[in-house]
Amino acid sequence: MKTAFIGLGSMGGGAALSALRAGLDVTGVDPSERARQAFGNRAVARGADLDPGQAAVVVLTVNAAQAEAALYGPEGAAQRLAPGGVVICSATMAPADAKRLAAEASSRGLLYLDAPVSGGAAAAREGRMTVMASGSDAAFAAAKPVLDAIAGKVWSLGTEPGQGAAMKVVHQLLAGVHIAAAAEAMALALRSGLDPHTVYGVVTSAAGNSWMFENRMAHVLAGDDTPLSAGDIFVKDLGLVEGMAREAALPVPLAAQALQLFVAQRALGHGGRDDAFVLRVWQALAGFALPGEPGGAEPVKPGPK
């Protein structure tokens, strides 16, 4: 099954490798030479460079504008799909954008699955992402071999594109707020003189833990701000939350506050770094040292509890 993966970042690259291991005929697409080299000799720079007759294309770009250009632009991948091929669009976007991209696919005789994903880079590499999908029965059927290869759980949210996108926006509300809360808790601990490694051990064995605290504060303890997911992603995603909530006439004060914290991370010049390091907003206010910095704790990657 000829399958293209557009976007070979931490999620897209991992998902593409999972599909390759599952036996699909995978080609990666990314304008970054570094990303293509990391994927090996099965990658091209543009969708238009794909072999014709692709049965599926999985889109793991940053936003709707990138997805639209990668699919339908002059150098897009849609022209290389076989008739009746399926677009599996996993970029995080507003529901209205998902509906618009789906309508364009339909006009070209293609199927479209609105299929945002979650789980992080590790889940992508291991083929166990969570997929929040909506689309026709035909789109689900065409996408099944790909979904089987990359997902641990596929949620079917309905027959209309846009429902998957809406679910992902709701999910990102929780994810962004949880990261911000985790950073705030660690900031208070550091400001109060507590050992951050001990704090991590206590919280991850107690009721206040969250997946985001456990995952993201591990990055802080290791002193590693390599952007597995950059703070700027949550400037975008929590902006989508605010937009969707505004259309629904629903206040989202926690999401709004979290958004401003990620905007502050960007304003400090750290928006391109790992989103766990939104913690630097509190550091700028209070002046404490993070693990690995002068005066901070020794950086250690947390081991199994």
mmCIF file of C-alpha atoms in Angstrom:
data_model
loop_
_atom_site.group_PDB
_atom_site.id
_atom_site.type_symbol
_atom_site.label_atom_id
_atom_site.label_comp_id
_atom_site.label_asym_id
_atom_site.label_seq_id
_atom_site.Cartn_x
_atom_site.Cartn_y
_atom_site.Cartn_z
ATOM 1 C CA MET A 1 0.000 0.000 0.000
ATOM 2 C CA LYS A 2 1.708 3.191 -1.188
ATOM 3 C CA THR A 3 1.454 5.668 1.698
ATOM 4 C CA ALA A 4 2.967 9.126 2.040
ATOM 5 C CA PHE A 5 3.626 10.903 5.328
ATOM 6 C CA ILE A 6 3.811 14.674 5.053
ATOM 7 C CA GLY A 7 5.738 16.211 7.942
ATOM 8 C CA LEU A 8 8.601 14.191 9.419
ATOM 9 C CA GLY A 9 8.866 15.909 12.804
ATOM 10 C CA SER A 10 8.805 14.125 16.156
ATOM 11 C CA MET A 11 5.271 12.807 15.568
ATOM 12 C CA GLY A 12 5.215 12.446 11.791
ATOM 13 C CA GLY A 13 8.639 10.859 11.556
ATOM 14 C CA GLY A 14 7.804 8.341 14.260
ATOM 15 C CA ALA A 15 4.442 7.481 12.719
ATOM 16 C CA ALA A 16 6.038 7.027 9.291
ATOM 17 C CA LEU A 17 8.590 4.598 10.732
ATOM 18 C CA SER A 18 5.794 2.671 12.445
ATOM 19 C CA ALA A 19 3.981 2.359 9.132
ATOM 20 C CA LEU A 20 7.184 1.235 7.425
ATOM 21 C CA ARG A 21 7.716 -1.468 10.042
ATOM 22 C CA ALA A 22 4.141 -2.626 9.499
ATOM 23 C CA GLY A 23 4.918 -3.340 5.852
ATOM 24 C CA LEU A 24 3.415 -0.326 4.109
ATOM 25 C CA ASP A 25 5.265 1.180 1.144
ATOM 26 C CA VAL A 26 6.085 4.483 2.852
ATOM 27 C CA THR A 27 7.543 7.677 1.436
ATOM 28 C CA GLY A 28 8.180 10.656 3.714
ATOM 29 C CA VAL A 29 7.686 14.248 2.608
ATOM 30 C CA ASP A 30 9.374 17.193 4.314
ATOM 31 C CA PRO A 31 11.012 20.388 3.019
ATOM 32 C CA SER A 32 13.719 20.063 5.701
ATOM 33 C CA GLU A 33 16.805 18.261 4.435
ATOM 34 C CA ARG A 34 17.679 17.268 8.000
ATOM 35 C CA ALA A 35 14.268 15.634 8.486
ATOM 36 C CA ARG A 36 14.588 13.792 5.177
ATOM 37 C CA GLN A 37 18.077 12.544 6.015
ATOM 38 C CA ALA A 38 16.880 11.285 9.403
ATOM 39 C CA PHE A 39 14.216 9.240 7.612
ATOM 40 C CA GLY A 40 16.657 7.720 5.174
ATOM 41 C CA ASN A 41 16.432 7.368 1.404
ATOM 42 C CA ARG A 42 12.637 7.083 1.337
ATOM 43 C CA ALA A 43 11.898 10.805 1.573
ATOM 44 C CA VAL A 44 11.235 13.645 -0.860
ATOM 45 C CA ALA A 45 11.008 17.390 -0.428
ATOM 46 C CA ARG A 46 7.594 17.974 -2.023
ATOM 47 C CA GLY A 47 4.336 16.130 -2.388
ATOM 48 C CA ALA A 48 4.627 16.582 -6.145
ATOM 49 C CA ASP A 49 7.790 14.429 -6.036
ATOM 50 C CA LEU A 50 5.869 11.368 -4.817
ATOM 51 C CA ASP A 51 5.386 8.405 -7.115
ATOM 52 C CA PRO A 52 1.907 8.424 -8.643
ATOM 53 C CA GLY A 53 -0.756 6.072 -7.369
ATOM 54 C CA GLN A 54 -0.451 6.747 -3.642
ATOM 55 C CA ALA A 55 -3.288 4.993 -1.804
ATOM 56 C CA ALA A 56 -3.083 7.224 1.271
ATOM 57 C CA VAL A 57 -1.403 10.369 2.472
ATOM 58 C CA VAL A 58 -1.051 11.183 6.167
ATOM 59 C CA VAL A 59 -0.663 14.880 6.951
ATOM 60 C CA LEU A 60 1.182 15.764 10.160
ATOM 61 C CA THR A 61 1.940 19.428 9.594
ATOM 62 C CA VAL A 62 1.761 22.175 12.219
ATOM 63 C CA ASN A 63 -1.467 23.838 11.121
ATOM 64 C CA ALA A 64 -4.243 24.018 8.564
ATOM 65 C CA ALA A 65 -2.416 26.426 6.255
ATOM 66 C CA GLN A 66 0.542 24.061 5.961
ATOM 67 C CA ALA A 67 -1.790 21.099 5.440
ATOM 68 C CA GLU A 68 -3.659 22.895 2.664
ATOM 69 C CA ALA A 69 -0.457 23.884 0.870
ATOM 70 C CA ALA A 70 1.044 20.391 1.269
ATOM 71 C CA LEU A 71 -2.067 18.779 -0.176
ATOM 72 C CA TYR A 72 -3.549 21.189 -2.679
ATOM 73 C CA GLY A 73 -0.848 23.724 -3.472
ATOM 74 C CA PRO A 74 1.054 23.760 -6.792
ATOM 75 C CA GLU A 75 3.543 21.243 -5.356
ATOM 76 C CA GLY A 76 0.962 19.373 -3.292
ATOM 77 C CA ALA A 77 0.496 15.658 -2.793
ATOM 78 C CA ALA A 78 -3.164 15.379 -3.842
ATOM 79 C CA GLN A 79 -2.166 15.151 -7.497
ATOM 80 C CA ARG A 80 -0.161 12.001 -6.725
ATOM 81 C CA LEU A 81 -3.008 10.119 -5.022
ATOM 82 C CA ALA A 82 -4.793 7.350 -6.864
ATOM 83 C CA PRO A 83 -8.481 7.941 -7.632
ATOM 84 C CA GLY A 84 -10.424 7.183 -4.461
ATOM 85 C CA GLY A 85 -7.281 7.515 -2.339
ATOM 86 C CA VAL A 86 -7.626 8.727 1.224
ATOM 87 C CA VAL A 87 -6.276 11.845 2.882
ATOM 88 C CA ILE A 88 -5.690 11.229 6.595
ATOM 89 C CA CYS A 89 -5.311 14.723 7.977
ATOM 90 C CA SER A 90 -3.798 14.733 11.471
ATOM 91 C CA ALA A 91 -2.819 18.387 11.778
ATOM 92 C CA THR A 92 -4.465 20.272 14.646
ATOM 93 C CA MET A 93 -6.877 22.828 13.212
ATOM 94 C CA ALA A 94 -10.249 24.477 13.680
ATOM 95 C CA PRO A 95 -13.291 22.370 12.739
ATOM 96 C CA ALA A 96 -14.170 24.786 9.948
ATOM 97 C CA ASP A 97 -10.753 24.255 8.354
ATOM 98 C CA ALA A 98 -11.164 20.481 8.505
ATOM 99 C CA LYS A 99 -14.529 20.757 6.751
ATOM 100 C CA ARG A 100 -13.026 22.990 4.071
ATOM 101 C CA LEU A 101 -10.089 20.655 3.385
ATOM 102 C CA ALA A 102 -12.483 17.699 3.276
ATOM 103 C CA ALA A 103 -14.695 19.440 0.736
ATOM 104 C CA GLU A 104 -11.680 20.077 -1.491
ATOM 105 C CA ALA A 105 -10.681 16.407 -1.270
ATOM 106 C CA SER A 106 -14.198 15.356 -2.267
ATOM 107 C CA SER A 107 -14.147 17.689 -5.262
ATOM 108 C CA ARG A 108 -11.004 15.867 -6.438
ATOM 109 C CA GLY A 109 -12.540 12.413 -6.061
ATOM 110 C CA LEU A 110 -10.619 11.652 -2.872
ATOM 111 C CA LEU A 111 -11.707 10.411 0.536
ATOM 112 C CA TYR A 112 -10.901 12.424 3.653
ATOM 113 C CA LEU A 113 -10.495 11.338 7.266
ATOM 114 C CA ASP A 114 -10.360 14.129 9.847
ATOM 115 C CA ALA A 115 -7.920 12.365 12.173
ATOM 116 C CA PRO A 116 -5.955 14.381 14.744
ATOM 117 C CA VAL A 117 -3.577 12.399 16.938
ATOM 118 C CA SER A 118 -2.130 12.461 20.429
ATOM 119 C CA GLY A 119 0.340 10.485 22.492
ATOM 120 C CA GLY A 120 3.692 12.157 21.970
ATOM 121 C CA ALA A 121 6.830 11.216 20.084
ATOM 122 C CA ALA A 122 7.314 7.912 21.909
ATOM 123 C CA ALA A 123 3.813 6.686 21.056
ATOM 124 C CA ALA A 124 4.326 7.704 17.424
ATOM 125 C CA ARG A 125 7.560 5.711 17.203
ATOM 126 C CA GLU A 126 5.880 2.687 18.799
ATOM 127 C CA GLY A 127 2.771 2.766 16.616
ATOM 128 C CA ARG A 128 0.397 3.414 19.503
ATOM 129 C CA MET A 129 -0.901 6.943 18.997
ATOM 130 C CA THR A 130 -4.461 7.849 19.908
ATOM 131 C CA VAL A 131 -6.433 8.904 16.832
ATOM 132 C CA MET A 132 -9.600 11.031 17.110
ATOM 133 C CA ALA A 133 -11.244 10.528 13.736
ATOM 134 C CA SER A 134 -14.373 11.444 11.855
ATOM 135 C CA GLY A 135 -15.350 10.722 8.280
ATOM 136 C CA SER A 136 -17.350 8.433 6.042
ATOM 137 C CA ASP A 137 -17.346 4.660 6.374
ATOM 138 C CA ALA A 138 -15.458 4.539 3.091
ATOM 139 C CA ALA A 139 -12.752 6.853 4.440
ATOM 140 C CA PHE A 140 -12.351 4.751 7.583
ATOM 141 C CA ALA A 141 -12.131 1.565 5.501
ATOM 142 C CA ALA A 142 -9.519 3.023 3.144
ATOM 143 C CA ALA A 143 -7.468 4.358 6.065
ATOM 144 C CA LYS A 144 -7.642 1.176 8.159
ATOM 145 C CA PRO A 145 -4.270 -0.350 7.160
ATOM 146 C CA VAL A 146 -2.549 2.919 8.014
ATOM 147 C CA LEU A 147 -4.430 3.389 11.272
ATOM 148 C CA ASP A 148 -3.642 -0.195 12.279
ATOM 149 C CA ALA A 149 0.046 0.585 11.795
ATOM 150 C CA ILE A 150 0.264 3.876 13.658
ATOM 151 C CA ALA A 151 -2.454 3.823 16.336
ATOM 152 C CA GLY A 152 -3.026 2.045 19.604
ATOM 153 C CA LYS A 153 -6.576 3.393 19.790
ATOM 154 C CA VAL A 154 -8.820 4.852 17.101
ATOM 155 C CA TRP A 155 -11.897 6.768 18.248
ATOM 156 C CA SER A 156 -14.676 7.038 15.673
ATOM 157 C CA LEU A 157 -16.359 10.364 16.408
ATOM 158 C CA GLY A 158 -18.873 10.547 13.593
ATOM 159 C CA THR A 159 -19.322 10.695 9.871
ATOM 160 C CA GLU A 160 -18.679 14.399 9.337
ATOM 161 C CA PRO A 161 -15.204 15.957 9.044
ATOM 162 C CA GLY A 162 -14.737 18.602 11.726
ATOM 163 C CA GLN A 163 -15.761 16.400 14.633
ATOM 164 C CA GLY A 164 -12.252 14.966 14.948
ATOM 165 C CA ALA A 165 -10.801 18.464 14.843
ATOM 166 C CA ALA A 166 -13.215 19.662 17.535
ATOM 167 C CA MET A 167 -12.248 16.758 19.785
ATOM 168 C CA LYS A 168 -8.549 17.557 19.363
ATOM 169 C CA VAL A 169 -9.152 21.198 20.303
ATOM 170 C CA VAL A 170 -10.942 20.071 23.484
ATOM 171 C CA HIS A 171 -8.025 17.739 24.202
ATOM 172 C CA GLN A 172 -5.521 20.552 23.692
ATOM 173 C CA LEU A 173 -7.372 22.690 26.222
ATOM 174 C CA LEU A 174 -6.595 20.032 28.823
ATOM 175 C CA ALA A 175 -3.059 19.437 27.609
ATOM 176 C CA GLY A 176 -2.091 23.109 27.655
ATOM 177 C CA VAL A 177 -3.658 23.803 31.045
ATOM 178 C CA HIS A 178 -2.030 20.684 32.521
ATOM 179 C CA ILE A 179 1.431 21.682 31.279
ATOM 180 C CA ALA A 180 1.011 25.193 32.644
ATOM 181 C CA ALA A 181 -0.205 23.854 35.993
ATOM 182 C CA ALA A 182 2.694 21.399 36.162
ATOM 183 C CA ALA A 183 5.175 24.196 35.514
ATOM 184 C CA GLU A 184 3.533 26.443 38.104
ATOM 185 C CA ALA A 185 3.723 23.687 40.721
ATOM 186 C CA MET A 186 7.408 23.043 39.987
ATOM 187 C CA ALA A 187 8.090 26.784 40.079
ATOM 188 C CA LEU A 188 6.580 27.031 43.561
ATOM 189 C CA ALA A 189 8.627 24.030 44.666
ATOM 190 C CA LEU A 190 11.872 25.521 43.376
ATOM 191 C CA ARG A 191 11.117 28.944 44.822
ATOM 192 C CA SER A 192 10.439 27.289 48.194
ATOM 193 C CA GLY A 193 13.767 25.463 48.214
ATOM 194 C CA LEU A 194 12.448 21.936 47.637
ATOM 195 C CA ASP A 195 14.562 19.436 45.735
ATOM 196 C CA PRO A 196 12.930 19.104 42.288
ATOM 197 C CA HIS A 197 13.781 15.408 41.967
ATOM 198 C CA THR A 198 12.073 14.672 45.259
ATOM 199 C CA VAL A 199 9.086 16.787 44.238
ATOM 200 C CA TYR A 200 8.818 14.768 41.037
ATOM 201 C CA GLY A 201 8.928 11.495 42.938
ATOM 202 C CA VAL A 202 6.281 12.579 45.418
ATOM 203 C CA VAL A 203 3.859 14.011 42.865
ATOM 204 C CA THR A 204 4.137 11.098 40.439
ATOM 205 C CA SER A 205 3.285 8.682 43.260
ATOM 206 C CA ALA A 206 0.383 10.732 44.592
ATOM 207 C CA ALA A 207 -3.058 11.974 43.615
ATOM 208 C CA GLY A 208 -1.872 15.298 42.193
ATOM 209 C CA ASN A 209 -0.037 13.645 39.327
ATOM 210 C CA SER A 210 -0.989 14.046 35.678
ATOM 211 C CA TRP A 211 0.380 12.566 32.489
ATOM 212 C CA MET A 212 1.682 16.010 31.542
ATOM 213 C CA PHE A 213 3.404 16.572 34.905
ATOM 214 C CA GLU A 214 5.098 13.187 34.682
ATOM 215 C CA ASN A 215 6.133 13.597 31.058
ATOM 216 C CA ARG A 216 7.051 17.274 30.881
ATOM 217 C CA MET A 217 8.686 17.780 34.263
ATOM 218 C CA ALA A 218 11.002 14.898 33.368
ATOM 219 C CA HIS A 219 12.355 17.196 30.629
ATOM 220 C CA VAL A 220 12.964 19.912 33.209
ATOM 221 C CA LEU A 221 14.758 17.548 35.588
ATOM 222 C CA ALA A 222 16.985 16.394 32.728
ATOM 223 C CA GLY A 223 17.788 20.022 31.890
ATOM 224 C CA ASP A 224 16.813 19.323 28.274
ATOM 225 C CA ASP A 225 14.700 21.888 26.447
ATOM 226 C CA THR A 226 14.977 20.162 23.064
ATOM 227 C CA PRO A 227 11.537 20.836 21.570
ATOM 228 C CA LEU A 228 9.751 17.498 21.425
ATOM 229 C CA SER A 229 6.719 19.784 21.402
ATOM 230 C CA ALA A 230 7.487 23.498 21.308
ATOM 231 C CA GLY A 231 5.807 26.140 23.433
ATOM 232 C CA ASP A 232 4.744 27.914 20.247
ATOM 233 C CA ILE A 233 2.513 24.936 19.415
ATOM 234 C CA PHE A 234 0.349 25.808 22.410
ATOM 235 C CA VAL A 235 0.192 29.457 21.407
ATOM 236 C CA LYS A 236 -1.498 28.115 18.283
ATOM 237 C CA ASP A 237 -3.558 25.356 19.868
ATOM 238 C CA LEU A 238 -4.875 27.349 22.812
ATOM 239 C CA GLY A 239 -5.713 30.082 20.322
ATOM 240 C CA LEU A 240 -7.874 27.487 18.566
ATOM 241 C CA VAL A 241 -9.486 26.706 21.923
ATOM 242 C CA GLU A 242 -10.364 30.366 22.428
ATOM 243 C CA GLY A 243 -11.749 30.648 18.913
ATOM 244 C CA MET A 244 -13.934 27.557 19.230
ATOM 245 C CA ALA A 245 -15.136 28.627 22.668
ATOM 246 C CA ARG A 246 -15.960 32.099 21.394
ATOM 247 C CA GLU A 247 -18.110 30.614 18.627
ATOM 248 C CA ALA A 248 -19.863 28.470 21.241
ATOM 249 C CA ALA A 249 -20.325 31.480 23.595
ATOM 250 C CA LEU A 250 -18.525 29.540 26.329
ATOM 251 C CA PRO A 251 -15.988 31.130 28.686
ATOM 252 C CA VAL A 252 -12.670 29.247 29.022
ATOM 253 C CA PRO A 253 -10.749 31.234 31.659
ATOM 254 C CA LEU A 254 -8.204 28.523 32.497
ATOM 255 C CA ALA A 255 -7.340 28.007 28.849
ATOM 256 C CA ALA A 256 -7.062 31.766 28.353
ATOM 257 C CA GLN A 257 -4.605 32.089 31.243
ATOM 258 C CA ALA A 258 -2.547 29.143 29.992
ATOM 259 C CA LEU A 259 -2.444 30.745 26.536
ATOM 260 C CA GLN A 260 -0.971 33.923 28.002
ATOM 261 C CA LEU A 261 1.733 31.915 29.769
ATOM 262 C CA PHE A 262 2.812 30.309 26.498
ATOM 263 C CA VAL A 263 2.704 33.733 24.839
ATOM 264 C CA ALA A 264 5.005 34.922 27.641
ATOM 265 C CA GLN A 265 7.346 31.996 26.946
ATOM 266 C CA ARG A 266 7.499 33.188 23.339
ATOM 267 C CA ALA A 267 8.036 36.793 24.424
ATOM 268 C CA LEU A 268 11.037 35.684 26.486
ATOM 269 C CA GLY A 269 12.536 34.158 23.351
ATOM 270 C CA HIS A 270 11.874 30.534 24.313
ATOM 271 C CA GLY A 271 8.802 29.750 22.229
ATOM 272 C CA GLY A 272 10.771 27.399 20.019
ATOM 273 C CA ARG A 273 11.989 25.369 23.000
ATOM 274 C CA ASP A 274 10.186 22.495 24.728
ATOM 275 C CA ASP A 275 6.773 23.469 26.087
ATOM 276 C CA ALA A 276 7.738 22.241 29.594
ATOM 277 C CA PHE A 277 10.012 25.258 29.739
ATOM 278 C CA VAL A 278 7.053 27.593 29.993
ATOM 279 C CA LEU A 279 8.492 27.250 33.514
ATOM 280 C CA ARG A 280 10.967 29.962 32.468
ATOM 281 C CA VAL A 281 8.142 32.490 32.715
ATOM 282 C CA TRP A 282 8.108 31.966 36.495
ATOM 283 C CA GLN A 283 11.895 31.806 36.531
ATOM 284 C CA ALA A 284 12.025 35.254 34.923
ATOM 285 C CA LEU A 285 9.752 36.576 37.672
ATOM 286 C CA ALA A 286 11.332 34.866 40.673
ATOM 287 C CA GLY A 287 14.934 34.170 39.684
ATOM 288 C CA PHE A 288 15.343 30.533 40.766
ATOM 289 C CA ALA A 289 17.715 28.133 38.980
ATOM 290 C CA LEU A 290 16.550 25.151 36.976
ATOM 291 C CA PRO A 291 18.290 21.759 37.018
ATOM 292 C CA GLY A 292 21.523 21.952 35.043
ATOM 293 C CA GLU A 293 21.931 25.699 35.541
ATOM 294 C CA PRO A 294 24.429 27.319 37.926
ATOM 295 C CA GLY A 295 22.983 27.009 41.415
ATOM 296 C CA GLY A 296 20.364 24.504 40.268
ATOM 297 C CA ALA A 297 20.000 20.823 40.975
ATOM 298 C CA GLU A 298 22.070 18.275 39.113
ATOM 299 C CA PRO A 299 20.221 17.326 35.910
ATOM 300 C CA VAL A 300 19.059 13.716 36.061
ATOM 301 C CA LYS A 301 16.679 11.873 33.826
ATOM 302 C CA PRO A 302 14.027 10.327 36.105
ATOM 303 C CA GLY A 303 14.103 6.544 36.137
ATOM 304 C CA PRO A 304 11.265 4.074 36.655
ATOM 305 C CA LYS A 305 9.322 4.620 39.854
#
